Coordinates of C-alpha atoms in Angstrom, one line a residue:
X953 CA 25.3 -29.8 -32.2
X954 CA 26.8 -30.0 -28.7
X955 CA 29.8 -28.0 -28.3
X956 CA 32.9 -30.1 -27.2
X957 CA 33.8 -29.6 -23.6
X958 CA 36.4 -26.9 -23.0
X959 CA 37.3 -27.7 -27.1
X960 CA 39.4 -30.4 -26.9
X961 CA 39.1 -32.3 -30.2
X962 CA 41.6 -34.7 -32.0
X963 CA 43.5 -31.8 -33.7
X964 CA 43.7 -29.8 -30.7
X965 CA 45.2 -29.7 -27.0
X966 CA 46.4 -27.2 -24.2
X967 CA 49.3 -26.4 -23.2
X968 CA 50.6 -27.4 -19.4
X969 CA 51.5 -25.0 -17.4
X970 CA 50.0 -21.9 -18.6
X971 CA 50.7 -18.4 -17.7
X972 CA 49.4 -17.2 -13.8
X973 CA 47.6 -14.2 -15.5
X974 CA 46.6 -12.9 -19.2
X975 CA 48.2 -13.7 -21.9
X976 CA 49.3 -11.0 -23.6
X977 CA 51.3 -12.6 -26.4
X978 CA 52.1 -15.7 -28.9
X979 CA 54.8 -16.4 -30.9
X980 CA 56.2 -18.9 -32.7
X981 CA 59.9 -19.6 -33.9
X982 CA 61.3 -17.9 -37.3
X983 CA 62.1 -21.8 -38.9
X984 CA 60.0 -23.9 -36.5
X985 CA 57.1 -25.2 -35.3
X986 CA 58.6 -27.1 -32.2
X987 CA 58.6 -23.5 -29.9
X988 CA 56.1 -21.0 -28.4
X989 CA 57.2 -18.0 -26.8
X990 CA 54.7 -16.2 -24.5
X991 CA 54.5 -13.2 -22.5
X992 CA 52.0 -13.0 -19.8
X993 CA 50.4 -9.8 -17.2
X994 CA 52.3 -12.4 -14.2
X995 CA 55.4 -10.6 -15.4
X996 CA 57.1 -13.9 -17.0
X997 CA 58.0 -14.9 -20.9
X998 CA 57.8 -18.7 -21.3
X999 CA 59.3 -20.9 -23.7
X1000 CA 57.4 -24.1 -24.7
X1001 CA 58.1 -26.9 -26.6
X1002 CA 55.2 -27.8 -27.9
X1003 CA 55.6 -31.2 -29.3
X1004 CA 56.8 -32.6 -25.7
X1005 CA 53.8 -29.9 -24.6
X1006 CA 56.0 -28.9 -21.8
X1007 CA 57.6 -25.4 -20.5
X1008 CA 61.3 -25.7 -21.1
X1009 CA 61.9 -22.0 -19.8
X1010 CA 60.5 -18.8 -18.2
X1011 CA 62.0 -15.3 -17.3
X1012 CA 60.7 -12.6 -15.3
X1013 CA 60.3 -9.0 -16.0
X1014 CA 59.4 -6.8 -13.1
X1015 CA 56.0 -6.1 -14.9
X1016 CA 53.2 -7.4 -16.7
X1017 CA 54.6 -8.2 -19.9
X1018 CA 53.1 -6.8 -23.3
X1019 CA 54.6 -8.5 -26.2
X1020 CA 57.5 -10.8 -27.1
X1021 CA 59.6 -11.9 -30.4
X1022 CA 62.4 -14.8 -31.5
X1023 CA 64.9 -13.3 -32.4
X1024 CA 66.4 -16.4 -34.0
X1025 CA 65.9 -19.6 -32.8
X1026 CA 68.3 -19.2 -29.0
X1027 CA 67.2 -15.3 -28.5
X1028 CA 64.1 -13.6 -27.3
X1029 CA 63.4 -10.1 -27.1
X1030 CA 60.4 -8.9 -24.4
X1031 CA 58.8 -5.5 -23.1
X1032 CA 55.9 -4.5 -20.9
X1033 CA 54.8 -2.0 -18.2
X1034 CA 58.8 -2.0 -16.6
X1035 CA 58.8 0.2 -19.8
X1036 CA 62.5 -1.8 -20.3
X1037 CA 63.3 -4.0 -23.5
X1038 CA 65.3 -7.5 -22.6
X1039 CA 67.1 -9.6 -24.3
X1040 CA 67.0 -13.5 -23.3
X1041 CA 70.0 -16.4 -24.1
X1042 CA 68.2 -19.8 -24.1
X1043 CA 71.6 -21.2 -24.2
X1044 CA 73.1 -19.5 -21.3
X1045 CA 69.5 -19.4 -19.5
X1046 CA 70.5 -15.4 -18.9
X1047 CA 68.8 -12.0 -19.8
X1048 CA 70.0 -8.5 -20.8
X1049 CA 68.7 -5.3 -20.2
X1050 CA 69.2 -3.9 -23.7
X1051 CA 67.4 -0.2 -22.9
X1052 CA 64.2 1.3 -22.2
X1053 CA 61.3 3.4 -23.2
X1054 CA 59.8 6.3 -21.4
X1055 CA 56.4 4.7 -21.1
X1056 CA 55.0 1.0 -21.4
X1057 CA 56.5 -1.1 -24.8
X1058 CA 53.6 -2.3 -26.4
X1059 CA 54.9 -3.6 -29.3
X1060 CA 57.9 -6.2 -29.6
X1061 CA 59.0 -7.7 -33.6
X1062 CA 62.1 -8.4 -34.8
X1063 CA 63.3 -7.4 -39.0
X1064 CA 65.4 -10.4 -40.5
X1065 CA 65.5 -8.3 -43.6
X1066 CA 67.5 -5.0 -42.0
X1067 CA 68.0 -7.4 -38.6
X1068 CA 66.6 -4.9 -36.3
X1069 CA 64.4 -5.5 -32.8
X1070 CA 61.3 -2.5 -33.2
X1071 CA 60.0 -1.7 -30.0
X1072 CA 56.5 0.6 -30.3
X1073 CA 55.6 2.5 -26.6
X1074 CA 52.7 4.3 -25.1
X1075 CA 55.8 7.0 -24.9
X1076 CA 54.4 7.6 -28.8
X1077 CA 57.7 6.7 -29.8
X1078 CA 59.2 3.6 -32.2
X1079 CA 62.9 2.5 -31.4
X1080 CA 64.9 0.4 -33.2
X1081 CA 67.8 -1.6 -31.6
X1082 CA 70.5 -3.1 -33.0
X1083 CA 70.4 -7.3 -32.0
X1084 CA 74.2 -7.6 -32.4
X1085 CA 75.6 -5.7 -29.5
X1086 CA 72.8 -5.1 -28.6
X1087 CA 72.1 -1.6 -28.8
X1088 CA 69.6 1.3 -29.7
X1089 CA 70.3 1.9 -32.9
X1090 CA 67.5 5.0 -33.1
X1091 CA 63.9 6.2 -31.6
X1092 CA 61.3 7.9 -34.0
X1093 CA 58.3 9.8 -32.6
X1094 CA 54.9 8.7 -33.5
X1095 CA 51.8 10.5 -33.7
X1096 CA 50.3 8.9 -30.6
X1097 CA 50.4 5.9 -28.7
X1098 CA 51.6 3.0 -30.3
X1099 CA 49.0 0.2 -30.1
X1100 CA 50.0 -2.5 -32.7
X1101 CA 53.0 -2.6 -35.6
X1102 CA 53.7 -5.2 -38.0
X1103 CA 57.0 -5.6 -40.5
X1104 CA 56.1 -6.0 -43.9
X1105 CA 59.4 -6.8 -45.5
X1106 CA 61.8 -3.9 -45.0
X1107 CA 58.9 -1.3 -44.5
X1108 CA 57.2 -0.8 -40.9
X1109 CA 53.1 0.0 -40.8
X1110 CA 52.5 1.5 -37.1
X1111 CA 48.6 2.0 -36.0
X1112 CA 48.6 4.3 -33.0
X1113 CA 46.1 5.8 -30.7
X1114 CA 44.0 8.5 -32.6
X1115 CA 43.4 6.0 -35.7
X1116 CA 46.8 6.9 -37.0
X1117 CA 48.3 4.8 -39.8
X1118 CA 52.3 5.1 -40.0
X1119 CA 54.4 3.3 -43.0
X1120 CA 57.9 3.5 -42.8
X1121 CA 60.8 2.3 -44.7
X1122 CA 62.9 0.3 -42.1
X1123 CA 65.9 1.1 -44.4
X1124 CA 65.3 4.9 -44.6
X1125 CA 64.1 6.6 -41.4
X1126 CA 64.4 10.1 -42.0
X1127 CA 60.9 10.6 -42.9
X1128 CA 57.5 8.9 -43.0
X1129 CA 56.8 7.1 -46.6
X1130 CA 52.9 6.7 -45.7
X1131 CA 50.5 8.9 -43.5
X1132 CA 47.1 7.3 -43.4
X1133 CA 43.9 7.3 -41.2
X1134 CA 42.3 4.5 -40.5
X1135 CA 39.6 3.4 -42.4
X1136 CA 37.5 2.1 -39.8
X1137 CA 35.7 4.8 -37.3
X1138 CA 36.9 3.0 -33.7
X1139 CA 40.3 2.5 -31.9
X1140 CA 42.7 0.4 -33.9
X1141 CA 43.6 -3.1 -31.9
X1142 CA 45.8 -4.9 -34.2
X1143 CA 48.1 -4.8 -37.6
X1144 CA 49.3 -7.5 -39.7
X1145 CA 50.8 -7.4 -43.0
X1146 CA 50.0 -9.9 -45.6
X1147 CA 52.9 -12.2 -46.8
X1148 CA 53.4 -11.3 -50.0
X1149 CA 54.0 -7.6 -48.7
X1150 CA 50.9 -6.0 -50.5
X1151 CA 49.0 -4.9 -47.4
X1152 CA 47.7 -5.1 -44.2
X1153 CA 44.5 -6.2 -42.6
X1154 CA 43.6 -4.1 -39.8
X1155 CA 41.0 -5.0 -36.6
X1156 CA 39.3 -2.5 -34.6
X1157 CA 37.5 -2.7 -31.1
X1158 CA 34.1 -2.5 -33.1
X1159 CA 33.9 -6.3 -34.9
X1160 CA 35.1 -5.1 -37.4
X1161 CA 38.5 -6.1 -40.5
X1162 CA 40.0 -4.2 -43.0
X1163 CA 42.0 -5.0 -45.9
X1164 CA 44.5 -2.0 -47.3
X1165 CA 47.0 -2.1 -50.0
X1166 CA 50.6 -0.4 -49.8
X1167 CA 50.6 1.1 -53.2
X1168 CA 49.3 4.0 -53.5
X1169 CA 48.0 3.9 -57.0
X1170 CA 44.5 5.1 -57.3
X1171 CA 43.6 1.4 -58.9
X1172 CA 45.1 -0.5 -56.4
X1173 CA 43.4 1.4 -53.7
X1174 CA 39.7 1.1 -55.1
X1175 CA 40.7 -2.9 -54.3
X1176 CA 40.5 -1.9 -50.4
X1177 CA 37.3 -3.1 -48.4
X1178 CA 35.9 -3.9 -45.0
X1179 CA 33.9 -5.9 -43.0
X1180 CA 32.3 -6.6 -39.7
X1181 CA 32.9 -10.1 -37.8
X1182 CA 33.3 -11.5 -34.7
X1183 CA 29.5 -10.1 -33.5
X1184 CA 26.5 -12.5 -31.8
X1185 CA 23.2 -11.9 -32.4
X1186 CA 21.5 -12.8 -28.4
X1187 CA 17.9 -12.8 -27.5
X1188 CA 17.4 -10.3 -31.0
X1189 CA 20.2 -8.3 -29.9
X1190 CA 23.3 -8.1 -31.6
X1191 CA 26.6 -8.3 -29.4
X1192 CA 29.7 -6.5 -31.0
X1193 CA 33.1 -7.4 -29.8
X1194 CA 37.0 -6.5 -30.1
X1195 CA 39.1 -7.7 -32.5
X1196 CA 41.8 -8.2 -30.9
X1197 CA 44.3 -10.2 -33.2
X1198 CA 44.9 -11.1 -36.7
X1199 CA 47.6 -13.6 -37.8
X1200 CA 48.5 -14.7 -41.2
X1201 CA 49.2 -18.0 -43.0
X1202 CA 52.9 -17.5 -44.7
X1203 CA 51.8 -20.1 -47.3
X1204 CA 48.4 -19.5 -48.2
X1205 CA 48.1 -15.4 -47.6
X1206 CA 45.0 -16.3 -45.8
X1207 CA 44.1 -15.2 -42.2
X1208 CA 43.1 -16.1 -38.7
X1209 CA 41.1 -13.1 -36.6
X1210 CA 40.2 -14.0 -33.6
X1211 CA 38.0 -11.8 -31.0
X1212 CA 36.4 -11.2 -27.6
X1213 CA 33.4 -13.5 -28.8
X1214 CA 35.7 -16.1 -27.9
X1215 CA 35.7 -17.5 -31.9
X1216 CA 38.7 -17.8 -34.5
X1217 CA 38.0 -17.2 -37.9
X1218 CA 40.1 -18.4 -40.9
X1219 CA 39.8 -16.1 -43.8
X1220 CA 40.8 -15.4 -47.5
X1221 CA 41.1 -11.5 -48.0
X1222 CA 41.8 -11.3 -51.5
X1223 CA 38.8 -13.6 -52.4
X1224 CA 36.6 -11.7 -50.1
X1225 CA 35.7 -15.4 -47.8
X1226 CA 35.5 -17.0 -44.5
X1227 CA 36.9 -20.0 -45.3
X1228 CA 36.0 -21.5 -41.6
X1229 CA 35.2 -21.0 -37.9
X1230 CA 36.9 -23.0 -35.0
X1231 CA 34.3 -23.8 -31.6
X1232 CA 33.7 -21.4 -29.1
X1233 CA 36.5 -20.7 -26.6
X1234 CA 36.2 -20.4 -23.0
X1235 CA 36.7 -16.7 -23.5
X1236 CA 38.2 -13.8 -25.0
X1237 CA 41.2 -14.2 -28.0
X1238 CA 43.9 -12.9 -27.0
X1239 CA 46.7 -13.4 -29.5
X1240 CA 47.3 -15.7 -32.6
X1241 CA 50.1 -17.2 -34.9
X1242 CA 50.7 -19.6 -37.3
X1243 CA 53.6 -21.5 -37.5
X1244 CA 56.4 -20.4 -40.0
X1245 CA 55.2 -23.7 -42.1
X1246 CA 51.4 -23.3 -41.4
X1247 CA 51.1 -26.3 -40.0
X1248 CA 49.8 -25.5 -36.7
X1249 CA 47.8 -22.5 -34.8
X1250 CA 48.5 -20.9 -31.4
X1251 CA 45.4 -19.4 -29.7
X1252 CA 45.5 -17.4 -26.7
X1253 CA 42.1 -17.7 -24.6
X1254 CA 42.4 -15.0 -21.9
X1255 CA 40.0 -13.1 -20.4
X1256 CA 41.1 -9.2 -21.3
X1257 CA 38.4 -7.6 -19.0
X1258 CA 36.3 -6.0 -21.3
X1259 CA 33.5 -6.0 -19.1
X1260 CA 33.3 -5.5 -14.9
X1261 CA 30.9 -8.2 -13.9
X1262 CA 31.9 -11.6 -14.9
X1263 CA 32.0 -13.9 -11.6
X1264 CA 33.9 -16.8 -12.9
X1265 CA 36.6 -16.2 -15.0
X1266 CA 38.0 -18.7 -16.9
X1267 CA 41.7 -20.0 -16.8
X1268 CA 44.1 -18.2 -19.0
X1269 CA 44.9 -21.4 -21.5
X1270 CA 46.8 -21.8 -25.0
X1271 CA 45.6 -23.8 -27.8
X1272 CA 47.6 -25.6 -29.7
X1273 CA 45.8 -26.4 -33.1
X1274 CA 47.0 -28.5 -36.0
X1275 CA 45.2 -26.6 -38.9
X1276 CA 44.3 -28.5 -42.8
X1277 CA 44.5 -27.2 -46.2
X1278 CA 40.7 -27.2 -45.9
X1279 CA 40.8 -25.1 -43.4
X1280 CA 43.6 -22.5 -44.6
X1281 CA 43.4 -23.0 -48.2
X1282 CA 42.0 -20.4 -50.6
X1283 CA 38.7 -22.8 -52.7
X1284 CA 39.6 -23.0 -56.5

């Protein structure tokens, strides 16, 4: 079968106007489906309405750009290599500097349950800032370099450099709940915590996923597993890439990974399934997220350089996918 040009295909389109340069982030709304924020490497966050598929906003760091949030719906929050956290008024059409890290933020995610903005750096430090004011509102040294974090209700799961697991109880600072190693032998590229707050699935540069529980009950950790994805086998050679991001279905608990192979995956996790994989995309996947109501799937196609000799590099683009039960759904 004949892949579709460029993957256009009646439940799918790009949005206009993409970013000048990678994409570095995707995010959708905390009650809609109607707005995208993205952060890019040319420096800006965007706001898109995707229904109208048009950019209604953009603001300017004076860096690339690593990762951005909603705070709620009129609010962003955004950080990157200007090591500096800013707050953005879609109302007012004005930012805020609201502090700053010693190194690049990596990580950007906003609590509703304890309403804090977490910001993780390459300083090896998590802060938290307070969105009222706004304001720091404390900074808690990590292992390592943050690479990814993920809230999972009022606790905090951190994967740093080193293949360092944090959990943390947003609520209760003063010490670590969890230490953990990763369970998979290569760098740690992305963290997300499942829904229903049991666990995490993990991704790693090496194709491959893991799935890890919370509790630390020896019967609910003999339920933990992994597996490798996201690899091509080519001329009887097989071709392992990145994972680079993992997003979750709020309804279903299932999961999207997508990778440097270019392909999204939709997965269960407790049922141990693919449940489907999308066409190829032009190139790498950068970032993923459902919508709040799992209606519809942001993909990030952005070329993240993992490799020094490709000629023609395709155009940064975003996906917008409207995604089915059949597609999300755990089978019966």
């Amino acid at each position: 079968m004949p892949e579709i040009e460029m993957g256009e295909t009646p439940n799918e389109f790009q949005l206009k106007n993409p970013p000048n340069d990678g994409i570095s982030s995707v995010k959708f709304g905390p009650n809609s489906s109607q707005f995208l924020l993205v952060s890019s490497w040319d420096s800006t966050v965007r706001l898109y309405d995707i229904v109208a598929n048009n950019k209604r906003m953009e603001y300017f760091h004076s860096a690339p750009v690593l990762d951005c949030c909603f705070h709620d719906a009129v609010h962003s929050y955004s950080g990157g290599l200007d090591n500096t956290l800013k707050m953005f008024d879609f109302n007012t059409n004005s930012g805020t500097t609201v502090g700053t890290h010693e190194a690049p933020i990596k990580c950007v995610e906003y609590c509703p349950e304890v309403n804090v903005v977490i910001t993780g750096s390459w300083d090896s430090t998590v802060k938290l800032w307070d969105p009222r004011t706004p304001c720091a509102a404390g900074s808690f040294s990590q292992p390592d370099k943050v690479y990814t974090l993920s809230v999972c209700g009022d606790r905090l799961v951190v994967g740093t450099a080193g293949r360092r697991i944090l959990v943390w109880d947003l609520r209760n600072m003063g010490y670590v709940q969890q230490r953990r190693e990763s369970s998979l032998k290569y760098q740690t590229r992305c963290i997300r915590c499942f829904p229903n707050k049991q666990g995490y699935v993990l991704s790693s540069i090496e194709g491959r996923v893991a799935v890890e529980y919370l509790d630390p009950s020896p019967e609910v950790q003999k339920k933990k597993y992994a597996f490798k994805c996201h690899r091509i086998k080519e001329n009887g050679i097989e071709m392992i890439y990145p994972v680079n991001a993992i997003a979750f279905h709020a309804q279903h608990n299932t999961f999207a990974s997508g990778g440097s192979d270019g392909y999204v995956n939709i997965w269960d996790g407790f049922n141990k399934k693919r449940l489907c994989q999308f066409h190829r995309y032009p190139t790498s996947i950068a970032s993923l997220m459902f919508s709040h109501d799992g209606s519809v799937l942001a993909i990030a196609s952005s070329y993240m350089y993992e490799t020094d000799d490709v000629v023609d590099i395709p155009q940064d683009s975003i996906y917008i996918r409207n995604v089915s039960d059949q597609e999300t759904k755990p089978k019966a």
